Tab-separated table of C-alpha atoms in Angstrom:
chain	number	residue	atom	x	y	z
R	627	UNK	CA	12.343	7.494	-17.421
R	628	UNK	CA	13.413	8.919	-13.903
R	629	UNK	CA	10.899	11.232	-12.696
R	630	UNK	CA	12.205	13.387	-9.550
R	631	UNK	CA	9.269	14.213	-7.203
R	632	UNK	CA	9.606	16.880	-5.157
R	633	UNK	CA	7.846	18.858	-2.166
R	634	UNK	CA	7.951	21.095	0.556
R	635	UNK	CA	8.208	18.731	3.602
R	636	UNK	CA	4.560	18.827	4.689
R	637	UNK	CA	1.858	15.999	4.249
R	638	UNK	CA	-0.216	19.026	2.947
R	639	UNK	CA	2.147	19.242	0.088
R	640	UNK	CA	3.249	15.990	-0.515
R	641	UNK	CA	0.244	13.847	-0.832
R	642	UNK	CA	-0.965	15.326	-3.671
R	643	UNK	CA	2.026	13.906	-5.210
R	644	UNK	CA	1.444	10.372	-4.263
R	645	UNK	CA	-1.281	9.098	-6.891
R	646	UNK	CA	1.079	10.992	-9.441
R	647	UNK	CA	3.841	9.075	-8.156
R	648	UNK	CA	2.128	5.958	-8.298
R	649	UNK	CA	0.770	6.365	-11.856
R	650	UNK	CA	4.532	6.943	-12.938
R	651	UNK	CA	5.614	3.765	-11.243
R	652	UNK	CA	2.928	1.695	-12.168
R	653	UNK	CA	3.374	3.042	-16.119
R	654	UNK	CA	7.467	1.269	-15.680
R	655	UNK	CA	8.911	4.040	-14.643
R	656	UNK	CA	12.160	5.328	-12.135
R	657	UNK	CA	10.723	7.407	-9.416
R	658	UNK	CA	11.910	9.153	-6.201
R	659	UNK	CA	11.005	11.901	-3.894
R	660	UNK	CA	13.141	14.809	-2.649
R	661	UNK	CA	11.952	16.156	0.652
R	662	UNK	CA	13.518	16.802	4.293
R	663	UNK	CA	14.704	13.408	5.258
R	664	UNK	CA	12.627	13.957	8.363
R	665	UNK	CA	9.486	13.004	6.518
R	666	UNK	CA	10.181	9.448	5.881
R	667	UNK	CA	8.702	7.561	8.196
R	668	UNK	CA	5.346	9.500	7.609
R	669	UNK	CA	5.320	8.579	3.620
R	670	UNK	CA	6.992	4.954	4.576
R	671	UNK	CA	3.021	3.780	3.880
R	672	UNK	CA	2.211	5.818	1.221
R	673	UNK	CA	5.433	5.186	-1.223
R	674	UNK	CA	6.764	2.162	0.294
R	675	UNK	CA	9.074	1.668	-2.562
R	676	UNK	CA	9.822	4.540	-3.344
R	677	UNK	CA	13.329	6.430	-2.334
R	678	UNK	CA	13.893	9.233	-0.363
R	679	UNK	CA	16.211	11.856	-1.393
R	680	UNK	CA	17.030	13.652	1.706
R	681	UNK	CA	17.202	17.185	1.635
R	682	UNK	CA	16.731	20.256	4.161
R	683	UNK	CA	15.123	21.017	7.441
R	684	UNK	CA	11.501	20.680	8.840
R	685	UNK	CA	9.261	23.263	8.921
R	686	UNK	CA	10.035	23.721	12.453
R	687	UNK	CA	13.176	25.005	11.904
R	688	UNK	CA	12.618	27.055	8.487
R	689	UNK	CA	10.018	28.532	10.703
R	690	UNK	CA	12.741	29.697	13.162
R	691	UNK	CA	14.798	30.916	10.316
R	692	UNK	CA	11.554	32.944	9.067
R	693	UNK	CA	11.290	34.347	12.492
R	694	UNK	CA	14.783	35.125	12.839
R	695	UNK	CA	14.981	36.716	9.601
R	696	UNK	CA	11.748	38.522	9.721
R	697	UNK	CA	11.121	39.445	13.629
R	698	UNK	CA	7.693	39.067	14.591
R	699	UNK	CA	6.593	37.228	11.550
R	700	UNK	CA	4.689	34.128	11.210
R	701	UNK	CA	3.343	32.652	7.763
R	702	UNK	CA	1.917	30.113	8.785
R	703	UNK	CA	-0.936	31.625	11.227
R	704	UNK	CA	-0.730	34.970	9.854
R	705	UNK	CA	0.039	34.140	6.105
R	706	UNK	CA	1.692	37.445	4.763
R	707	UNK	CA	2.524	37.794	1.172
R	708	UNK	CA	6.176	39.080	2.466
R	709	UNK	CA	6.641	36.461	5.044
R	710	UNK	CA	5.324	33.446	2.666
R	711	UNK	CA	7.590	34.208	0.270
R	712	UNK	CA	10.341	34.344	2.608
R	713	UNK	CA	9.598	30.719	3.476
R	714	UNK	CA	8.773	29.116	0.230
R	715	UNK	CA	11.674	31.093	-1.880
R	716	UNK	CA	13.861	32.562	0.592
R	717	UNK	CA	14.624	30.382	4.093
R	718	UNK	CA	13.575	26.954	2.264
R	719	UNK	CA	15.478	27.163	-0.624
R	720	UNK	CA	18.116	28.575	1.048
R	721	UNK	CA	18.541	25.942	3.163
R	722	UNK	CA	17.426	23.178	1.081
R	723	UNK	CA	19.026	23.621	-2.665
R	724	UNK	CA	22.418	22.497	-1.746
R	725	UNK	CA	21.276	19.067	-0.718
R	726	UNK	CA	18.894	18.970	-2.905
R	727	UNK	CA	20.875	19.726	-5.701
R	728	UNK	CA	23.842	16.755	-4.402
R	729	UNK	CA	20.959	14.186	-3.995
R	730	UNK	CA	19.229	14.880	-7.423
R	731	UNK	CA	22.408	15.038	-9.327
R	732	UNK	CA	23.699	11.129	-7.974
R	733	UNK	CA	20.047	10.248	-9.148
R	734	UNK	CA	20.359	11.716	-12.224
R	735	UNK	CA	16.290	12.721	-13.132
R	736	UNK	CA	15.019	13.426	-16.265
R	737	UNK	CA	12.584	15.738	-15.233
R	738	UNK	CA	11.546	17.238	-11.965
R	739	UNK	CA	7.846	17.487	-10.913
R	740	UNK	CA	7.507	19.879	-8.011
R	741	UNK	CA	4.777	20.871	-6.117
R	742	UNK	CA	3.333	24.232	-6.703
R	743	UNK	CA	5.273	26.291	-3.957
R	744	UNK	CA	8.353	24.040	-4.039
R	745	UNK	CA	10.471	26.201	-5.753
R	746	UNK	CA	13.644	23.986	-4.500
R	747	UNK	CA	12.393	21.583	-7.451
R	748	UNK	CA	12.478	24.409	-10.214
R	749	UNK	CA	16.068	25.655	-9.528
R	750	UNK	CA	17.403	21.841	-9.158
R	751	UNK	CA	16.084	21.639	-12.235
R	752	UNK	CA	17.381	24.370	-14.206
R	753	UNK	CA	21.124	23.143	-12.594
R	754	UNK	CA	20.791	19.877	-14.239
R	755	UNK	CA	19.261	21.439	-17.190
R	756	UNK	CA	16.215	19.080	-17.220
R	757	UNK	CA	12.276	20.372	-17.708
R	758	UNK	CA	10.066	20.384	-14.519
R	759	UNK	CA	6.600	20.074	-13.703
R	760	UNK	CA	4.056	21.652	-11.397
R	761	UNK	CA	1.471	20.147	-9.281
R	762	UNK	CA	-1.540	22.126	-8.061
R	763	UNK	CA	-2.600	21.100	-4.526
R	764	UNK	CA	-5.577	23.225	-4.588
R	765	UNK	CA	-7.079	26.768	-5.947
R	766	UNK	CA	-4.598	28.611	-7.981
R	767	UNK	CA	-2.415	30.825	-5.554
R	768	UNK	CA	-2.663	34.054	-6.059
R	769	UNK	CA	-1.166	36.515	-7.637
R	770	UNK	CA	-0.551	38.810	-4.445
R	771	UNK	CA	1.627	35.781	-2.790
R	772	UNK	CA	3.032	33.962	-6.100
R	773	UNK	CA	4.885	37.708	-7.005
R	774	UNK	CA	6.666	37.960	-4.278
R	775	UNK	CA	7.700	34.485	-4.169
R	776	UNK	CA	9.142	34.941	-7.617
R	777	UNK	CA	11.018	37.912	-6.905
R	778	UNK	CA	12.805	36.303	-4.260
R	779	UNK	CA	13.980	33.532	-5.246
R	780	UNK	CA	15.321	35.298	-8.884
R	781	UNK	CA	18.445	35.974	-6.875
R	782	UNK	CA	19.205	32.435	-5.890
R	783	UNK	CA	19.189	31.790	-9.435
R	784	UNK	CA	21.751	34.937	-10.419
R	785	UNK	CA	23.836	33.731	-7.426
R	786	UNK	CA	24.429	30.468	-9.222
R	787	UNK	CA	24.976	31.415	-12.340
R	788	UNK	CA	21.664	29.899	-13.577
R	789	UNK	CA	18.259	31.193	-16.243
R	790	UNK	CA	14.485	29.675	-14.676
R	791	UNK	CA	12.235	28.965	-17.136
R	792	UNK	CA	8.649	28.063	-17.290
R	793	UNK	CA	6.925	24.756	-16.557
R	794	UNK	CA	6.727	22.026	-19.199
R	795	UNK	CA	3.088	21.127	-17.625
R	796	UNK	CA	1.142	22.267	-14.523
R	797	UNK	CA	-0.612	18.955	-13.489
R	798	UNK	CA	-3.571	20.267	-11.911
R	799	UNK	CA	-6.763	18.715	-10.230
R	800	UNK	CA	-8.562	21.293	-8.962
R	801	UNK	CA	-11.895	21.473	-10.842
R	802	UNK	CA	-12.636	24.894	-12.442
R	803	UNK	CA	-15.662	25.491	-10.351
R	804	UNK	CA	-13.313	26.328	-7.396
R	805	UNK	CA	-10.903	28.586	-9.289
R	806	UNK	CA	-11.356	31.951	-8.139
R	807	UNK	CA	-13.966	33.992	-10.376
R	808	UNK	CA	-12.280	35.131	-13.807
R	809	UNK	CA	-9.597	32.650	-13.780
R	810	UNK	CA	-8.246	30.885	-17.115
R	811	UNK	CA	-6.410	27.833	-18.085
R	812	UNK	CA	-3.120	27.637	-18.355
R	813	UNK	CA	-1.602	26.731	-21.644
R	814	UNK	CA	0.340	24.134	-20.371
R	815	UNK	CA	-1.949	22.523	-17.824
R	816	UNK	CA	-3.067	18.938	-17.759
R	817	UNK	CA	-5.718	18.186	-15.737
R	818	UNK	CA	-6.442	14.935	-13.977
R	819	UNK	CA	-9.034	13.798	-11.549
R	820	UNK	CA	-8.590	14.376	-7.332
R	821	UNK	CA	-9.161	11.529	-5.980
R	822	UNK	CA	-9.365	11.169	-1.681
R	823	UNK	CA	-6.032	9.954	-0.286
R	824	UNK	CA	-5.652	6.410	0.523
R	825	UNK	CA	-3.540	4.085	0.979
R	826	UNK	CA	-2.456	0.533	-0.497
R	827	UNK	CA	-2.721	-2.578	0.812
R	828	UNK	CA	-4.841	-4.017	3.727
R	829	UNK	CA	-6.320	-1.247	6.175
R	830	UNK	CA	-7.811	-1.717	9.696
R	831	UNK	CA	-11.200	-1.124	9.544
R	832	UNK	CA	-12.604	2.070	11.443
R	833	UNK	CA	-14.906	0.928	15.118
R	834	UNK	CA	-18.497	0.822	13.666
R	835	UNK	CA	-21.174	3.424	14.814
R	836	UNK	CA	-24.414	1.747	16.338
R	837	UNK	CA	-26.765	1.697	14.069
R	838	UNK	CA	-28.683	4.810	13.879
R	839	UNK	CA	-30.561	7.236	11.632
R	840	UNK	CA	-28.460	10.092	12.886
R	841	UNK	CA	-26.666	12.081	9.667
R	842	UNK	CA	-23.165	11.439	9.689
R	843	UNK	CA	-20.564	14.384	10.454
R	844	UNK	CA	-17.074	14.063	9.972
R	845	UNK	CA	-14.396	16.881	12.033
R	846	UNK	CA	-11.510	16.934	10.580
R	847	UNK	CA	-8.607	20.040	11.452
R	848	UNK	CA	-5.784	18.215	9.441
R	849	UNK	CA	-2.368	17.628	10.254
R	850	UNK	CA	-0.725	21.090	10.978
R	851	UNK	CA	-3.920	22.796	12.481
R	852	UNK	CA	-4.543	20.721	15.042
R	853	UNK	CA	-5.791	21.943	18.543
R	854	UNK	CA	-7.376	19.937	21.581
R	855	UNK	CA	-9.540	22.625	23.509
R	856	UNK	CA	-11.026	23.948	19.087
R	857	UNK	CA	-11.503	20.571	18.253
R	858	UNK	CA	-13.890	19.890	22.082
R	859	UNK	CA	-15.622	22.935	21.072
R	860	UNK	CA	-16.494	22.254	17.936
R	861	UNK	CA	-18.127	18.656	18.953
R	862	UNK	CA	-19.701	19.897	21.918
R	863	UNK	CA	-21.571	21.999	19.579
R	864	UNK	CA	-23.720	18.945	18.239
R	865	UNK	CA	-26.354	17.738	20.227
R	866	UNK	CA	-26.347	13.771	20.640
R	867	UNK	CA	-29.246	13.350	18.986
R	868	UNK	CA	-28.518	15.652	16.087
R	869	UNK	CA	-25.766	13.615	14.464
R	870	UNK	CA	-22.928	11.042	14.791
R	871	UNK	CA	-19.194	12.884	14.596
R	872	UNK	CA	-16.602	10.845	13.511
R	873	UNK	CA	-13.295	13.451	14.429
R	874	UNK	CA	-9.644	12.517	13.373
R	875	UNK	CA	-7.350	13.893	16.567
R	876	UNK	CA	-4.927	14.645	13.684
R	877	UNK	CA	-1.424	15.770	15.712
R	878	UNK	CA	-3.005	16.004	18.894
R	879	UNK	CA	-2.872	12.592	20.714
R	880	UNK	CA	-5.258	9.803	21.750
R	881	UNK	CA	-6.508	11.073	25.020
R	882	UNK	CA	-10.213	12.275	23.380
R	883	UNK	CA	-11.923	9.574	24.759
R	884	UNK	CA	-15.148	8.072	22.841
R	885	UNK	CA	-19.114	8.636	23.701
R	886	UNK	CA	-22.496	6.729	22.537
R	887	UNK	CA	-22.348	9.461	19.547
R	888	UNK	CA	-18.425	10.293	19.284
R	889	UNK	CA	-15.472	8.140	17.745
R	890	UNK	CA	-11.891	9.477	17.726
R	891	UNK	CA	-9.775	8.225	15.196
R	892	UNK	CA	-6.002	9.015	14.124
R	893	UNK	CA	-4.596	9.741	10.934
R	894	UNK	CA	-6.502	7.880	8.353
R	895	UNK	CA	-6.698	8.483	4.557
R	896	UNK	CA	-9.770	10.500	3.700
R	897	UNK	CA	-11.331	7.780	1.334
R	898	UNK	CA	-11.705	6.012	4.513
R	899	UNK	CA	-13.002	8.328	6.789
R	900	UNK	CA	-15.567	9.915	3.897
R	901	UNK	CA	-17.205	6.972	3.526
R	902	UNK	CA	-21.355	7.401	4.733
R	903	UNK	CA	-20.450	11.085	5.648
R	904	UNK	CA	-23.205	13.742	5.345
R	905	UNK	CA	-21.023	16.766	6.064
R	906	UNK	CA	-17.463	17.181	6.628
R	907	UNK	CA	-15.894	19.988	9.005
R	908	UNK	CA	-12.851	21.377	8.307
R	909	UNK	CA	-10.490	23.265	8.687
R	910	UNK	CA	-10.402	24.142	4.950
R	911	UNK	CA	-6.862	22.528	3.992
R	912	UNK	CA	-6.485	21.844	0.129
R	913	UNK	CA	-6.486	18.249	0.536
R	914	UNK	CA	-10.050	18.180	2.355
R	915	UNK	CA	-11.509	20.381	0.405
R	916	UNK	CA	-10.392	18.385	-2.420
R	917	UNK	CA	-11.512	15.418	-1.258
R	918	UNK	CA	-14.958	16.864	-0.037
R	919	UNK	CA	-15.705	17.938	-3.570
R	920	UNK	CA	-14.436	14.886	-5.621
R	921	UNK	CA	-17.158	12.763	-2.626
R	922	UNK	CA	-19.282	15.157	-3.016
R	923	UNK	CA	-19.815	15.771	0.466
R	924	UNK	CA	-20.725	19.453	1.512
R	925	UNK	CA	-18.580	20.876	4.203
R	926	UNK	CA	-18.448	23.590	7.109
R	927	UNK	CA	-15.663	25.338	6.975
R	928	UNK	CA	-13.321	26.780	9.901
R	929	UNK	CA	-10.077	28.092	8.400
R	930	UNK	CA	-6.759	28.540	10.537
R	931	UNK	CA	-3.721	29.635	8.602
R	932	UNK	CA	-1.998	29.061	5.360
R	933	UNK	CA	-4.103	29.209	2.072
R	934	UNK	CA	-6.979	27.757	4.241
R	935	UNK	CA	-8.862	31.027	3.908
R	936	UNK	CA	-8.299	30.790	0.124
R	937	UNK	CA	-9.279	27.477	0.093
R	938	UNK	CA	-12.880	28.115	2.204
R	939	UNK	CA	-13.874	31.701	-0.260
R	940	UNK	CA	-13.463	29.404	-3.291
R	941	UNK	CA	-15.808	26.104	-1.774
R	942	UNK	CA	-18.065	28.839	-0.269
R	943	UNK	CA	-18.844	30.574	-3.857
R	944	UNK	CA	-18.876	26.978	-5.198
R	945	UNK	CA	-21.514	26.607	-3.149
R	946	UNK	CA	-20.720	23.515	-1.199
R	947	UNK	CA	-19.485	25.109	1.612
R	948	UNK	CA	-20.558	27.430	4.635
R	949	UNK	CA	-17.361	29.301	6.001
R	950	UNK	CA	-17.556	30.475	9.846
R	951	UNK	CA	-14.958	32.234	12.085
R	952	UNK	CA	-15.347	30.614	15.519
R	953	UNK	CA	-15.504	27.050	16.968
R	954	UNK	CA	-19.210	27.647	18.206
R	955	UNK	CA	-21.086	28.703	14.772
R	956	UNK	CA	-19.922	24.870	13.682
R	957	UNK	CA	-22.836	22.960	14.979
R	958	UNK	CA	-25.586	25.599	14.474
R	959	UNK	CA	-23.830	25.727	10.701
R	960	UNK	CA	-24.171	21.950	10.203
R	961	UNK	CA	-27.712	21.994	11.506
R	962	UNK	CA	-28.728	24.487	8.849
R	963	UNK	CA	-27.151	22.270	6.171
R	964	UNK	CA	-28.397	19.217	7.482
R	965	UNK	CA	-31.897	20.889	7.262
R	966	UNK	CA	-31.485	21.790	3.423
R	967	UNK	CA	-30.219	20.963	0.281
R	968	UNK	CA	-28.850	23.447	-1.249
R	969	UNK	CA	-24.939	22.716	-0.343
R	970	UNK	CA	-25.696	19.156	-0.745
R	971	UNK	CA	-27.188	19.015	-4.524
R	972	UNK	CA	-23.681	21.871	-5.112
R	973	UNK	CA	-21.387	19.448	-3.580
R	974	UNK	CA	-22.642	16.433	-6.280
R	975	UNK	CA	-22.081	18.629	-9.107
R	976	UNK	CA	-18.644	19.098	-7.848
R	977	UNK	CA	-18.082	15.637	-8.243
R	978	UNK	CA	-19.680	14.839	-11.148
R	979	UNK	CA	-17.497	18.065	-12.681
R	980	UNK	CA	-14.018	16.203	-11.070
R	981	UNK	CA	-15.231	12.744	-12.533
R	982	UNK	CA	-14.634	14.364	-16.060
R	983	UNK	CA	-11.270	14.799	-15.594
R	984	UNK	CA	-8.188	12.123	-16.923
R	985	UNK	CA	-7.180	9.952	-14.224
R	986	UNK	CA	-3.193	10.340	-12.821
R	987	UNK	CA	-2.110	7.881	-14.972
R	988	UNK	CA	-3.422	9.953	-18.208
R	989	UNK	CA	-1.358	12.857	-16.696
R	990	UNK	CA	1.501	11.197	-16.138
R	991	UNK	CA	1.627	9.745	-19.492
R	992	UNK	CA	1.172	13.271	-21.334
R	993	UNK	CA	3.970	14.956	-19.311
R	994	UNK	CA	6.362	12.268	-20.143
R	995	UNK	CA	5.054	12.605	-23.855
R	996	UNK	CA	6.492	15.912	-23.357
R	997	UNK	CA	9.915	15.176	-21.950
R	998	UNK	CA	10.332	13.073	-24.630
R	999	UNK	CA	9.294	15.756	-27.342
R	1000	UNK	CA	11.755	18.068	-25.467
R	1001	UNK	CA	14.682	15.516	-25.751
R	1002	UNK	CA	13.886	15.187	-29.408
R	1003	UNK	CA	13.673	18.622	-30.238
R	1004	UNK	CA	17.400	19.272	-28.344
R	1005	UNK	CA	18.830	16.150	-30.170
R	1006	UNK	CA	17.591	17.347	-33.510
């Protein structure tokens, strides 16, 4: 089967899509991944072989677009249901769909699996007449930002003739615990188990601390957050004696330089980096928290932008989490933590709750059950 993967072109949004990719290749089957041909060289090492179906700009310049369009806007540090939507559904697809829509057709998928607020994926879909997928990278959006996203991009459908219709499965790891309060299964989801990103093959190994009895803390502001002078503050907050800090300079550069009780580290998969951590510090990206939860590792949480501030209200009332609003709370916040074990003993049952969930290979198999139910049905 050829399974079209496809995602806005943000590591955010596409790495959740790389242990479903690898389950579908691993089970014998086709796969690529449609994305802005400017992401290639960062998912070279995470799908080595798998193709790149060039399509659209960078954020960077949707952005612009967003800004043009919408003077004075700017979703991703001031994430406005309007101005959201006018990225995901309006700007992106806009200036996405019609290479999308040439690259997918000369692959010729079978089904499309899209990441949640790719809605490029949906409407290449429905033009090829093919089911698609969804993939949850985190909480379920809400309502008040997945409504206007739907309304806007109705009208690129009308435009071109063509009728959405619903998902044949929402593949979804996110375990139920940090769902908002009140929230319900959808029919079609199948859930599998998040797992922390890494990577195959040989990796270097990370500098080793000196051995000491000093808890572990982990900073980590992901890969779109990033910010020198936040990131200083933050680590200044811990006293040397207090803990080690292991901090990922994310997009920032290599100029941080090391101390007895500080090691700076680029981009590394979060299996990696979680490994011995007592606390992780965040800036509350789906992906962390993820990760966090499935390690069961409590966190501190310093949202930015983007769904981070959904992301660090559902791990807060999960109770794994502390969520505080400037770079000096951090350190007196990890102290606190460090001193109980409240967040802690939360944090395990987060994993234990993920480690009951079907692995990406079970989800992969069910959705291409699915397709293949589909295709019998419309032969029949």
């Amino acid at each position: 089967m050829h399974i079209l993967f496809s995602g806005v072109p943000a590591l955010g949004h596409l790495l959740p899509l790389v242990p479903l990719a690898r389950a579908a290749q691993a089970a014998g089957h086709d796969v690529a991944l449609l994305t802005s041909g400017g992401m290639r060289d960062a998912l070279a090492a995470e799908l080595p072989t798998v193709p790149l179906l060039a399509a659209g700009p960078m954020p960077s310049a949707l952005f612009a677009e967003v800004a043009r369009r919408i003077p004075g806007s700017d979703p991703a540090n001031r994430p406005e249901p309007a101005d959201v939507a006018e990225f995901f559904a309006g700007t992106r697809v806009d200036l996405t769909v019609d290479d999308a829509l040439r690259e997918a057709t000369a692959w010729s998928p079978d089904v499309v699996v899209a990441d949640a607020v790719d809605l490029v994926g949906p409407l290449v879909a429905a033009a090829l007449g093919i089911p698609y997928a969804v993939v949850a990278f985190g909480p379920e959006v809400p309502d008040a930002f997945r409504r206007p996203m739907t309304d806007l991009v109705l009208p690129r459908y009308t435009q071109r003739g063509l009728v959405p219709s619903p998902p044949l499965a929402l593949l979804d790891p996110t375990p139920a615990s940090l769902q908002a309060p009140g929230w319900t299964q959808h029919p079609v989801t199948v859930p599998f188990r998040s797992e922390p990103h890494s990577r195959p093959g040989e990796r270097t190994p990370l500098a080793p601390f000196p051995a000491t009895d000093r808890p572990r803390v982990l900073v980590t502001l992901g890969t779109v957050f990033g910010d020198a002078a936040l990131l200083q503050t933050i680590i200044d907050g811990f006293h040397p004696d207090e803990a080690d800090v292991l901090a990922t300079v994310g997009v920032i550069g290599d100029h941080l330089a090391d101390s007895e009780h500080v090691h700076f580290v680029p981009f590394r998969p979060m299996r990696e980096l979680l490994d011995g951590v007592d606390v992780v510090v965040s800036a509350a990206g789906a992906g962390t928290v993820l990760a966090a939860a499935s390690a069961g590792v409590p966190m501190v949480l310093l949202p930015q932008g983007a769904d981070q501030f959904i992301n660090a209200a559902r791990a807060a009332e999960a109770g794994m989490a502390v969520v505080v609003d400037r770079a000096e709370a951090v350190g007196p916040a990890v102290h606190r933590m460090l001193a109980g074990s409240a967040h802690a003993d939360a944090a395990r049952r987060l994993r234990a709750e993920a480690e009951q969930r079907p692995s990406a290979t079970d989800a992969i198999s069910e959705l291409v059950a699915r397709v293949r139910r589909v295709a019998t049905a419309e032969q029949g």
